[in-house]
Amino acid sequence: MTAALALARNGFRAVVLEQAERLEETGAGIQLSPNAARTLIELGLEDRLRPLATAPAALRVLNAASGREIVRMPLGEAAAARYGAPYWVIHRGDLQAALAAAVTRQLDITLKLGMRVEDFVAYPKGITVSARGKAGTTEERGVAFLAADGLWSTARNRIAGNEPPRFAGRTAWRSLVPAREVFPEFREPLIHLWLGRDAHLVHYPVKAGRAINVVVITADSWNTPGWSEPASRADLVPRLAAEAWAPPARALVGLPEAWLKWALYDRRPLTRWSKGPVALLGDAAHPMLPFLAQGAAMAIEDAAVAAQCLAQNPDDAAAALQTYSATRGPRARDVQRLAARTGARYHLGGVGGEVRDAAMRIMGGKHLLHHYDWIYDWRPPPAFSIG
Ligand SMILES: Cc1cc2nc3c(=O)[nH]c(=O)nc-3n(C[C@H](O)[C@H](O)[C@H](O)COP(=O)(O)OP(=O)(O)OC[C@H]3O[C@@H](n4cnc5c(N)ncnc54)[C@H](O)[C@@H]3O)c2cc1C
């Protein structure tokens, strides 16, 4: 939907084909770092997002076993001043609803739900995409096809070969807790990140502070693909042993009875994301582990750049998408790689964990933030400025 909005901003008509019958709340939070927030704001979404988003004052990193704070990386006003855009956290359903409302208002965008893309055929001057819905198969014709079909992308097989996603040996467990049930300090506008051996915990307020989004990532051999397998407190809590997890963290994880779990996968960086008038976008192009909270942010950046490249070269979609792929590839690859390395660091135990904590403490919160400048300070290349 972000890509469709960016395309409409650049004078194109866009059709969004989504296999889901309904846009439903997917019960989890999402961090929108300034690089993502800036792009969404430039697309006119600020008024819809700001009332629902929280701008956390800091990322508070804690040692899971001792419960002691390692470092506090300033966000809030510090991030807004440094990057010219906010660092937000928001419920995914609220982000999706804001995008859907903007898409619905935009006459140049048609959102077609319950339509599963099954095939596409490229011609010298365009593309035909076939999609199946309840009423049968229909065809859409256009100048370009942006395939944003996620980690298990089938379009990717046509562009880059059939190498399957790689299981990362980890599970993400997600739940939402009513804010009134948690310790008052966990209701504060902060992102809490607890680092433990082979596991970490992240929580922050969403729904304008009414709920707390809780995510635990554990080492695991469970590798069933999919988004949302039901799980229970009894499955999760024993994985966070009392000697390795401070009581407030265990108490928080012990609150919800129902969890959803999700096996983590990524893929090797691709050298090329486009073929003729077809290009991959988002997780289809660069699925990454969630340790930098950048997967959706990269998809949002992709959307802006793809639209801008097509606007600059509207008569040659293949060349435009080649430029898009060349522009985006190195950055997405660097973020994918750093996400994987960050995961390994987060889950260190013993001496390795102590060294990591000491290094973060010495670095201090302000420098830790500056360390991420190359990610958060991103803006579309000036030649491509939106609108
Ligand atoms: C635990 C966890 C936490 C995360 N936290 C963050 C975070 O804080 N910040 C962040 O930026 N990222 C985060 N991410 C990553 C983020 O969720 C993904 O990068 C993002 O959802 C990718 O978006 P996408 O649109 O590319 O793909 P998806 O979200 O996978 O969407 C793909 C869409 O394509 C549809 N589709 C698939 N095939 C077809 C077809 N044939 N026809 C029609 N429709 C089709 C699907 O139904 C789906 O709606 C996190 C990921 C995990 C696992």
Tab-separated table of C-alpha atoms and ligand atoms in Angstrom:
chain	number	residue	atom	x	y	z
A	1	MET	CA	0.000	0.000	0.000
A	2	THR	CA	2.954	2.322	0.645
A	3	ALA	CA	4.225	1.631	-2.863
A	4	ALA	CA	0.780	2.361	-4.330
A	5	LEU	CA	0.644	5.680	-2.448
A	6	ALA	CA	4.142	6.607	-3.646
A	7	LEU	CA	3.218	5.677	-7.222
A	8	ALA	CA	0.023	7.756	-7.092
A	9	ARG	CA	2.069	10.680	-5.738
A	10	ASN	CA	4.244	10.364	-8.804
A	11	GLY	CA	1.357	10.448	-11.241
A	12	PHE	CA	0.693	6.726	-11.778
A	13	ARG	CA	-2.448	4.677	-11.393
A	14	ALA	CA	-1.874	1.610	-9.209
A	15	VAL	CA	-3.793	-1.597	-8.555
A	16	VAL	CA	-3.017	-3.445	-5.308
A	17	LEU	CA	-3.755	-7.188	-5.509
A	18	GLU	CA	-3.862	-8.770	-2.041
A	19	GLN	CA	-4.777	-12.388	-1.462
A	20	ALA	CA	-6.300	-11.770	1.981
A	21	GLU	CA	-10.083	-11.359	1.902
A	22	ARG	CA	-9.997	-8.732	4.628
A	23	LEU	CA	-7.413	-6.383	6.091
A	24	GLU	CA	-7.302	-7.650	9.644
A	25	GLU	CA	-5.467	-6.456	12.722
A	26	THR	CA	-2.336	-8.531	12.961
A	27	GLY	CA	-1.863	-8.439	16.712
A	28	ALA	CA	1.591	-7.014	17.214
A	29	GLY	CA	3.524	-3.786	17.359
A	30	ILE	CA	6.013	-2.417	14.897
A	31	GLN	CA	8.828	0.085	15.272
A	32	LEU	CA	8.953	2.800	12.639
A	33	SER	CA	12.419	4.309	12.801
A	34	PRO	CA	12.923	7.833	11.383
A	35	ASN	CA	13.846	6.570	7.908
A	36	ALA	CA	10.442	4.852	7.689
A	37	ALA	CA	8.467	7.532	9.539
A	38	ARG	CA	9.886	10.252	7.281
A	39	THR	CA	8.741	8.432	4.152
A	40	LEU	CA	5.249	7.841	5.549
A	41	ILE	CA	5.014	11.487	6.614
A	42	GLU	CA	6.085	12.648	3.157
A	43	LEU	CA	3.306	10.483	1.757
A	44	GLY	CA	0.797	12.471	3.827
A	45	LEU	CA	0.171	9.976	6.633
A	46	GLU	CA	1.311	12.059	9.600
A	47	ASP	CA	-2.173	13.136	10.749
A	48	ARG	CA	-3.401	9.556	10.708
A	49	LEU	CA	-0.345	8.033	12.402
A	50	ARG	CA	0.697	10.574	15.025
A	51	PRO	CA	-2.359	10.179	17.318
A	52	LEU	CA	-1.929	6.381	17.382
A	53	ALA	CA	1.848	6.156	17.540
A	54	THR	CA	4.055	6.497	20.613
A	55	ALA	CA	7.379	8.319	20.299
A	56	PRO	CA	9.461	6.480	22.930
A	57	ALA	CA	11.862	8.701	24.847
A	58	ALA	CA	14.602	6.061	24.748
A	59	LEU	CA	15.602	2.491	24.049
A	60	ARG	CA	16.387	1.047	27.475
A	61	VAL	CA	18.736	-1.945	27.225
A	62	LEU	CA	18.846	-4.262	30.246
A	63	ASN	CA	20.770	-7.344	31.228
A	64	ALA	CA	18.138	-10.072	31.512
A	65	ALA	CA	19.751	-11.929	34.416
A	66	SER	CA	20.595	-8.980	36.683
A	67	GLY	CA	17.737	-6.731	35.554
A	68	ARG	CA	20.232	-3.852	35.543
A	69	GLU	CA	20.174	-1.191	32.860
A	70	ILE	CA	23.158	-1.440	30.503
A	71	VAL	CA	22.524	1.675	28.462
A	72	ARG	CA	19.740	4.072	27.519
A	73	MET	CA	19.812	5.159	23.885
A	74	PRO	CA	17.934	8.457	23.512
A	75	LEU	CA	15.098	8.499	20.983
A	76	GLY	CA	12.114	10.877	21.316
A	77	GLU	CA	13.206	14.487	20.865
A	78	ALA	CA	16.851	13.500	20.358
A	79	ALA	CA	15.988	11.310	17.361
A	80	ALA	CA	13.504	13.832	15.943
A	81	ALA	CA	16.093	16.628	16.184
A	82	ARG	CA	18.911	14.534	14.747
A	83	TYR	CA	17.027	12.950	11.865
A	84	GLY	CA	14.237	15.422	11.210
A	85	ALA	CA	11.630	12.682	11.656
A	86	PRO	CA	10.218	10.834	14.682
A	87	TYR	CA	11.025	7.354	15.957
A	88	TRP	CA	7.589	5.781	16.414
A	89	VAL	CA	6.185	2.535	17.726
A	90	ILE	CA	2.657	1.594	16.669
A	91	HIS	CA	0.268	-1.326	16.489
A	92	ARG	CA	0.455	-3.019	13.073
A	93	GLY	CA	-3.332	-2.843	12.756
A	94	ASP	CA	-3.204	0.947	13.233
A	95	LEU	CA	-0.481	1.311	10.588
A	96	GLN	CA	-2.415	-0.905	8.200
A	97	ALA	CA	-5.668	1.023	8.822
A	98	ALA	CA	-3.916	4.364	8.210
A	99	LEU	CA	-2.465	3.091	4.939
A	100	ALA	CA	-5.804	1.570	3.883
A	101	ALA	CA	-7.654	4.822	4.626
A	102	ALA	CA	-5.144	6.819	2.559
A	103	VAL	CA	-5.329	4.269	-0.268
A	104	THR	CA	-9.146	4.349	-0.257
A	105	ARG	CA	-9.185	8.136	-0.528
A	106	GLN	CA	-6.735	8.138	-3.417
A	107	LEU	CA	-8.742	7.796	-6.645
A	108	ASP	CA	-5.707	6.600	-8.580
A	109	ILE	CA	-5.380	3.477	-6.445
A	110	THR	CA	-7.636	0.421	-6.612
A	111	LEU	CA	-7.268	-2.030	-3.745
A	112	LYS	CA	-8.493	-5.493	-4.710
A	113	LEU	CA	-8.753	-7.887	-1.776
A	114	GLY	CA	-9.177	-11.635	-2.095
A	115	MET	CA	-7.071	-11.653	-5.273
A	116	ARG	CA	-4.177	-14.068	-5.396
A	117	VAL	CA	-1.562	-13.344	-8.060
A	118	GLU	CA	-0.904	-16.551	-9.938
A	119	ASP	CA	1.091	-15.548	-12.968
A	120	PHE	CA	2.543	-12.653	-14.908
A	121	VAL	CA	3.734	-12.241	-18.472
A	122	ALA	CA	6.066	-9.442	-19.576
A	123	TYR	CA	5.918	-7.851	-23.024
A	124	PRO	CA	8.323	-5.327	-24.568
A	125	LYS	CA	6.029	-2.476	-23.464
A	126	GLY	CA	4.168	-3.745	-20.434
A	127	ILE	CA	3.013	-6.588	-18.262
A	128	THR	CA	-0.105	-8.668	-17.670
A	129	VAL	CA	-0.706	-10.017	-14.183
A	130	SER	CA	-3.277	-12.788	-13.612
A	131	ALA	CA	-4.958	-13.036	-10.245
A	132	ARG	CA	-7.544	-15.482	-8.961
A	133	GLY	CA	-10.432	-14.454	-6.743
A	134	LYS	CA	-13.797	-15.936	-5.758
A	135	ALA	CA	-15.260	-14.862	-9.089
A	136	GLY	CA	-12.491	-16.490	-11.107
A	137	THR	CA	-9.309	-15.237	-12.740
A	138	THR	CA	-8.877	-11.663	-13.901
A	139	GLU	CA	-6.039	-9.918	-15.689
A	140	GLU	CA	-4.482	-6.546	-14.926
A	141	ARG	CA	-2.357	-4.769	-17.497
A	142	GLY	CA	0.207	-2.139	-16.691
A	143	VAL	CA	3.669	-0.785	-17.336
A	144	ALA	CA	5.282	-2.434	-14.312
A	145	PHE	CA	4.644	-5.068	-11.633
A	146	LEU	CA	6.056	-4.616	-8.115
A	147	ALA	CA	5.932	-7.980	-6.355
A	148	ALA	CA	5.686	-7.368	-2.595
A	149	ASP	CA	4.615	-10.889	-1.703
A	150	GLY	CA	6.759	-11.329	1.391
A	151	LEU	CA	9.301	-13.831	2.695
A	152	TRP	CA	7.785	-16.796	0.821
A	153	SER	CA	7.553	-14.796	-2.419
A	154	THR	CA	6.797	-16.901	-5.475
A	155	ALA	CA	7.562	-13.981	-7.798
A	156	ARG	CA	11.120	-14.089	-6.466
A	157	ASN	CA	11.572	-17.574	-7.869
A	158	ARG	CA	10.927	-16.181	-11.346
A	159	ILE	CA	13.460	-13.384	-10.923
A	160	ALA	CA	16.208	-14.843	-8.806
A	161	GLY	CA	15.892	-18.633	-8.798
A	162	ASN	CA	14.358	-21.042	-6.381
A	163	GLU	CA	16.602	-20.945	-3.322
A	164	PRO	CA	14.351	-21.422	-0.264
A	165	PRO	CA	14.386	-19.189	2.854
A	166	ARG	CA	16.920	-20.123	5.559
A	167	PHE	CA	15.627	-21.086	8.999
A	168	ALA	CA	17.386	-18.962	11.623
A	169	GLY	CA	16.992	-21.389	14.551
A	170	ARG	CA	14.822	-18.930	16.444
A	171	THR	CA	11.172	-18.346	17.287
A	172	ALA	CA	9.453	-14.998	17.844
A	173	TRP	CA	6.630	-15.096	20.452
A	174	ARG	CA	4.207	-12.183	20.409
A	175	SER	CA	1.440	-10.981	22.677
A	176	LEU	CA	-0.385	-7.816	23.716
A	177	VAL	CA	-1.020	-7.014	27.387
A	178	PRO	CA	-3.465	-4.363	28.681
A	179	ALA	CA	-1.272	-1.521	29.977
A	180	ARG	CA	-3.110	-1.415	33.346
A	181	GLU	CA	-1.806	-4.926	34.158
A	182	VAL	CA	1.935	-4.186	33.874
A	183	PHE	CA	4.382	-2.531	36.285
A	184	PRO	CA	4.021	1.276	36.005
A	185	GLU	CA	7.602	1.608	34.716
A	186	PHE	CA	6.681	-0.623	31.739
A	187	ARG	CA	3.888	1.799	30.783
A	188	GLU	CA	6.356	4.608	30.257
A	189	PRO	CA	7.064	5.648	26.679
A	190	LEU	CA	10.217	3.548	26.364
A	191	ILE	CA	11.314	0.570	24.298
A	192	HIS	CA	12.637	-2.034	26.729
A	193	LEU	CA	15.172	-4.506	25.372
A	194	TRP	CA	16.306	-7.304	27.714
A	195	LEU	CA	19.335	-9.269	26.545
A	196	GLY	CA	19.704	-12.857	27.802
A	197	ARG	CA	21.575	-15.969	26.816
A	198	ASP	CA	19.929	-17.418	23.664
A	199	ALA	CA	16.898	-15.158	24.085
A	200	HIS	CA	15.814	-11.544	24.267
A	201	LEU	CA	12.651	-9.660	25.174
A	202	VAL	CA	11.317	-6.407	23.696
A	203	HIS	CA	8.303	-4.478	24.936
A	204	TYR	CA	6.807	-1.063	24.342
A	205	PRO	CA	3.433	0.685	24.535
A	206	VAL	CA	1.078	0.723	21.544
A	207	LYS	CA	-2.555	1.769	20.987
A	208	ALA	CA	-1.784	5.262	22.322
A	209	GLY	CA	-0.446	3.686	25.536
A	210	ARG	CA	-3.442	1.396	26.228
A	211	ALA	CA	-1.591	-1.855	25.498
A	212	ILE	CA	1.947	-3.188	25.769
A	213	ASN	CA	3.398	-5.080	22.824
A	214	VAL	CA	5.596	-7.921	24.067
A	215	VAL	CA	7.941	-9.946	21.850
A	216	VAL	CA	10.293	-12.672	23.030
A	217	ILE	CA	12.797	-14.266	20.688
A	218	THR	CA	14.232	-17.615	21.733
A	219	ALA	CA	16.660	-20.113	20.219
A	220	ASP	CA	14.486	-22.934	18.892
A	221	SER	CA	14.414	-25.813	16.424
A	222	TRP	CA	10.661	-25.417	15.654
A	223	ASN	CA	10.622	-24.402	11.997
A	224	THR	CA	7.033	-24.563	10.745
A	225	PRO	CA	6.589	-21.732	8.206
A	226	GLY	CA	3.746	-19.281	8.723
A	227	TRP	CA	2.907	-16.118	10.528
A	228	SER	CA	0.849	-16.883	13.543
A	229	GLU	CA	0.830	-20.258	15.227
A	230	PRO	CA	-1.067	-20.182	18.545
A	231	ALA	CA	1.135	-20.800	21.589
A	232	SER	CA	0.636	-20.592	25.338
A	233	ARG	CA	2.314	-19.188	28.423
A	234	ALA	CA	3.122	-22.776	29.455
A	235	ASP	CA	5.202	-23.200	26.266
A	236	LEU	CA	7.130	-19.973	26.719
A	237	VAL	CA	7.747	-19.243	30.399
A	238	PRO	CA	9.904	-22.346	31.117
A	239	ARG	CA	12.294	-21.144	28.408
A	240	LEU	CA	13.110	-18.069	30.501
A	241	ALA	CA	14.744	-19.719	33.529
A	242	ALA	CA	14.488	-17.920	36.887
A	243	GLU	CA	18.293	-17.804	37.270
A	244	ALA	CA	18.702	-16.218	33.820
A	245	TRP	CA	15.778	-13.754	33.865
A	246	ALA	CA	15.102	-11.045	36.453
A	247	PRO	CA	11.672	-11.220	38.189
A	248	PRO	CA	10.088	-8.163	36.456
A	249	ALA	CA	10.823	-9.612	33.002
A	250	ARG	CA	9.457	-13.042	33.957
A	251	ALA	CA	6.405	-11.433	35.555
A	252	LEU	CA	5.637	-9.541	32.345
A	253	VAL	CA	6.046	-12.622	30.146
A	254	GLY	CA	3.870	-14.574	32.606
A	255	LEU	CA	0.894	-12.201	32.184
A	256	PRO	CA	-0.652	-13.242	28.860
A	257	GLU	CA	-2.055	-16.748	28.568
A	258	ALA	CA	-2.230	-16.648	24.770
A	259	TRP	CA	0.748	-16.030	22.494
A	260	LEU	CA	1.347	-16.284	18.776
A	261	LYS	CA	4.604	-17.728	17.578
A	262	TRP	CA	6.477	-17.415	14.343
A	263	ALA	CA	9.606	-19.260	13.172
A	264	LEU	CA	12.260	-16.816	11.913
A	265	TYR	CA	13.704	-17.103	8.434
A	266	ASP	CA	15.775	-14.911	6.181
A	267	ARG	CA	17.376	-15.269	2.758
A	268	ARG	CA	20.759	-14.518	1.316
A	269	PRO	CA	21.062	-10.993	-0.147
A	270	LEU	CA	20.193	-10.856	-3.841
A	271	THR	CA	22.325	-9.089	-6.422
A	272	ARG	CA	19.383	-8.284	-8.667
A	273	TRP	CA	15.773	-7.575	-7.785
A	274	SER	CA	14.299	-6.866	-11.208
A	275	LYS	CA	13.770	-8.539	-14.543
A	276	GLY	CA	12.224	-6.454	-17.288
A	277	PRO	CA	9.154	-4.613	-15.961
A	278	VAL	CA	8.958	-6.764	-12.771
A	279	ALA	CA	10.720	-5.983	-9.506
A	280	LEU	CA	10.672	-7.343	-5.982
A	281	LEU	CA	9.907	-5.088	-3.047
A	282	GLY	CA	10.101	-5.562	0.746
A	283	ASP	CA	10.604	-9.012	2.250
A	284	ALA	CA	10.268	-10.570	-1.194
A	285	ALA	CA	13.563	-8.882	-2.071
A	286	HIS	CA	15.377	-8.795	1.266
A	287	PRO	CA	13.813	-10.710	4.149
A	288	MET	CA	15.857	-10.079	7.270
A	289	LEU	CA	15.932	-11.111	10.892
A	290	PRO	CA	14.059	-8.657	13.135
A	291	PHE	CA	16.992	-7.643	15.385
A	292	LEU	CA	17.280	-4.125	13.955
A	293	ALA	CA	13.510	-3.623	13.514
A	294	GLN	CA	14.162	-2.668	9.878
A	295	GLY	CA	12.295	-5.156	7.656
A	296	ALA	CA	9.201	-3.022	7.090
A	297	ALA	CA	11.288	0.163	7.155
A	298	MET	CA	13.294	-1.159	4.198
A	299	ALA	CA	10.065	-2.067	2.380
A	300	ILE	CA	8.807	1.500	2.930
A	301	GLU	CA	12.086	2.931	1.597
A	302	ASP	CA	11.863	0.563	-1.394
A	303	ALA	CA	8.376	1.871	-2.142
A	304	ALA	CA	9.538	5.478	-2.315
A	305	VAL	CA	12.558	4.701	-4.474
A	306	ALA	CA	10.692	2.379	-6.871
A	307	ALA	CA	8.023	5.023	-7.477
A	308	GLN	CA	10.617	7.715	-7.979
A	309	CYS	CA	12.649	5.628	-10.427
A	310	LEU	CA	9.523	4.857	-12.463
A	311	ALA	CA	8.560	8.534	-12.440
A	312	GLN	CA	11.979	9.484	-13.783
A	313	ASN	CA	11.809	6.979	-16.587
A	314	PRO	CA	8.106	6.347	-17.262
A	315	ASP	CA	8.649	5.158	-20.821
A	316	ASP	CA	11.139	2.461	-19.908
A	317	ALA	CA	9.959	0.534	-16.854
A	318	ALA	CA	12.678	-2.099	-17.259
A	319	ALA	CA	15.445	0.504	-17.077
A	320	ALA	CA	13.674	2.311	-14.196
A	321	LEU	CA	13.419	-0.887	-12.171
A	322	GLN	CA	17.021	-1.762	-12.887
A	323	THR	CA	17.987	1.616	-11.392
A	324	TYR	CA	15.714	0.887	-8.428
A	325	SER	CA	17.376	-2.481	-7.887
A	326	ALA	CA	20.880	-0.992	-8.170
A	327	THR	CA	19.977	1.852	-5.789
A	328	ARG	CA	18.359	-0.296	-3.129
A	329	GLY	CA	20.442	-3.474	-3.296
A	330	PRO	CA	23.593	-2.422	-1.415
A	331	ARG	CA	21.691	-0.705	1.389
A	332	ALA	CA	19.251	-3.566	1.966
A	333	ARG	CA	22.130	-6.060	1.882
A	334	ASP	CA	24.061	-4.098	4.519
A	335	VAL	CA	20.999	-3.929	6.773
A	336	GLN	CA	20.254	-7.653	6.272
A	337	ARG	CA	23.814	-8.524	7.277
A	338	LEU	CA	23.892	-6.214	10.274
A	339	ALA	CA	20.538	-7.614	11.449
A	340	ALA	CA	21.965	-11.145	11.437
A	341	ARG	CA	25.129	-10.048	13.307
A	342	THR	CA	23.085	-8.087	15.833
A	343	GLY	CA	21.041	-11.212	16.562
A	344	ALA	CA	24.174	-13.166	17.388
A	345	ARG	CA	25.364	-10.369	19.742
A	346	TYR	CA	21.999	-10.021	21.499
A	347	HIS	CA	21.942	-13.695	22.417
A	348	LEU	CA	25.458	-13.997	23.845
A	349	GLY	CA	25.803	-15.424	27.337
A	350	GLY	CA	28.694	-15.813	29.795
A	351	VAL	CA	31.878	-13.860	29.107
A	352	GLY	CA	30.707	-12.875	25.626
A	353	GLY	CA	27.602	-11.273	27.125
A	354	GLU	CA	29.667	-9.436	29.741
A	355	VAL	CA	32.000	-8.048	27.081
A	356	ARG	CA	28.999	-6.929	24.996
A	357	ASP	CA	27.395	-5.196	27.996
A	358	ALA	CA	30.683	-3.480	28.921
A	359	ALA	CA	31.190	-2.288	25.341
A	360	MET	CA	27.664	-0.837	25.209
A	361	ARG	CA	28.112	0.839	28.585
A	362	ILE	CA	31.404	2.432	27.497
A	363	MET	CA	29.916	3.543	24.209
A	364	GLY	CA	26.992	5.224	25.989
A	365	GLY	CA	23.470	5.864	24.695
A	366	LYS	CA	24.245	8.902	22.594
A	367	HIS	CA	27.012	7.217	20.649
A	368	LEU	CA	24.946	4.102	20.259
A	369	LEU	CA	22.323	6.212	18.501
A	370	HIS	CA	24.950	7.858	16.275
A	371	HIS	CA	26.136	4.381	15.350
A	372	TYR	CA	22.765	3.932	13.588
A	373	ASP	CA	22.862	7.267	11.727
A	374	TRP	CA	23.430	5.495	8.415
A	375	ILE	CA	20.121	3.675	8.872
A	376	TYR	CA	17.922	6.327	10.484
A	377	ASP	CA	19.133	9.350	8.525
A	378	TRP	CA	18.155	7.863	5.177
A	379	ARG	CA	16.091	9.927	2.797
A	380	PRO	CA	15.136	9.330	-0.800
A	381	PRO	CA	17.960	10.482	-3.123
A	382	PRO	CA	17.365	14.212	-3.850
A	383	ALA	CA	16.885	13.605	-7.554
A	384	PHE	CA	13.963	11.350	-6.627
A	385	SER	CA	12.165	13.576	-4.139
A	386	ILE	CA	8.544	12.410	-3.657
A	387	GLY	CA	5.687	14.307	-5.247
B	1	LIG	C1	9.105	-10.645	15.299
B	1	LIG	C2	9.232	-9.626	14.223
B	1	LIG	C3	9.301	-8.280	14.550
B	1	LIG	C4	9.461	-7.311	13.549
B	1	LIG	N1	9.529	-6.010	13.921
B	1	LIG	C5	9.744	-5.068	12.973
B	1	LIG	C6	9.840	-3.708	13.351
B	1	LIG	O1	9.704	-3.348	14.526
B	1	LIG	N2	10.078	-2.778	12.358
B	1	LIG	C7	10.213	-3.144	11.048
B	1	LIG	O2	10.447	-2.262	10.198
B	1	LIG	N3	10.091	-4.447	10.671
B	1	LIG	C8	9.849	-5.397	11.582
B	1	LIG	N4	9.714	-6.709	11.219
B	1	LIG	C9	9.778	-7.069	9.782
B	1	LIG	C10	8.464	-6.790	9.063
B	1	LIG	O3	7.388	-7.431	9.708
B	1	LIG	C11	8.550	-7.281	7.629
B	1	LIG	O4	9.779	-6.893	7.067
B	1	LIG	C12	7.419	-6.688	6.800
B	1	LIG	O5	6.181	-7.192	7.244
B	1	LIG	C13	7.609	-7.004	5.323
B	1	LIG	O6	6.551	-6.432	4.601
B	1	LIG	P1	6.220	-6.924	3.130
B	1	LIG	O7	5.052	-6.091	2.722
B	1	LIG	O8	7.423	-6.950	2.289
B	1	LIG	O9	5.767	-8.443	3.288
B	1	LIG	P2	4.583	-9.071	4.128
B	1	LIG	O10	4.302	-8.252	5.337
B	1	LIG	O11	4.932	-10.516	4.282
B	1	LIG	O12	3.325	-8.932	3.177
B	1	LIG	C14	3.215	-9.715	2.005
B	1	LIG	C15	1.777	-9.607	1.542
B	1	LIG	O13	1.659	-10.217	0.271
B	1	LIG	C16	0.481	-11.007	0.269
B	1	LIG	N5	0.691	-12.051	-0.754
B	1	LIG	C17	1.611	-13.051	-0.757
B	1	LIG	N6	1.523	-13.778	-1.894
B	1	LIG	C18	0.537	-13.208	-2.634
B	1	LIG	C19	-0.013	-13.491	-3.911
B	1	LIG	N7	0.413	-14.506	-4.668
B	1	LIG	N8	-1.040	-12.714	-4.361
B	1	LIG	C20	-1.517	-11.671	-3.619
B	1	LIG	N9	-1.024	-11.360	-2.388
B	1	LIG	C21	-0.007	-12.121	-1.920
B	1	LIG	C22	0.359	-11.528	1.672
B	1	LIG	O14	-0.978	-11.923	1.952
B	1	LIG	C23	0.799	-10.311	2.482
B	1	LIG	O15	-0.276	-9.441	2.754
B	1	LIG	C24	9.558	-7.699	12.188
B	1	LIG	C25	9.471	-9.054	11.846
B	1	LIG	C26	9.319	-10.001	12.849
B	1	LIG	C27	9.283	-11.441	12.460
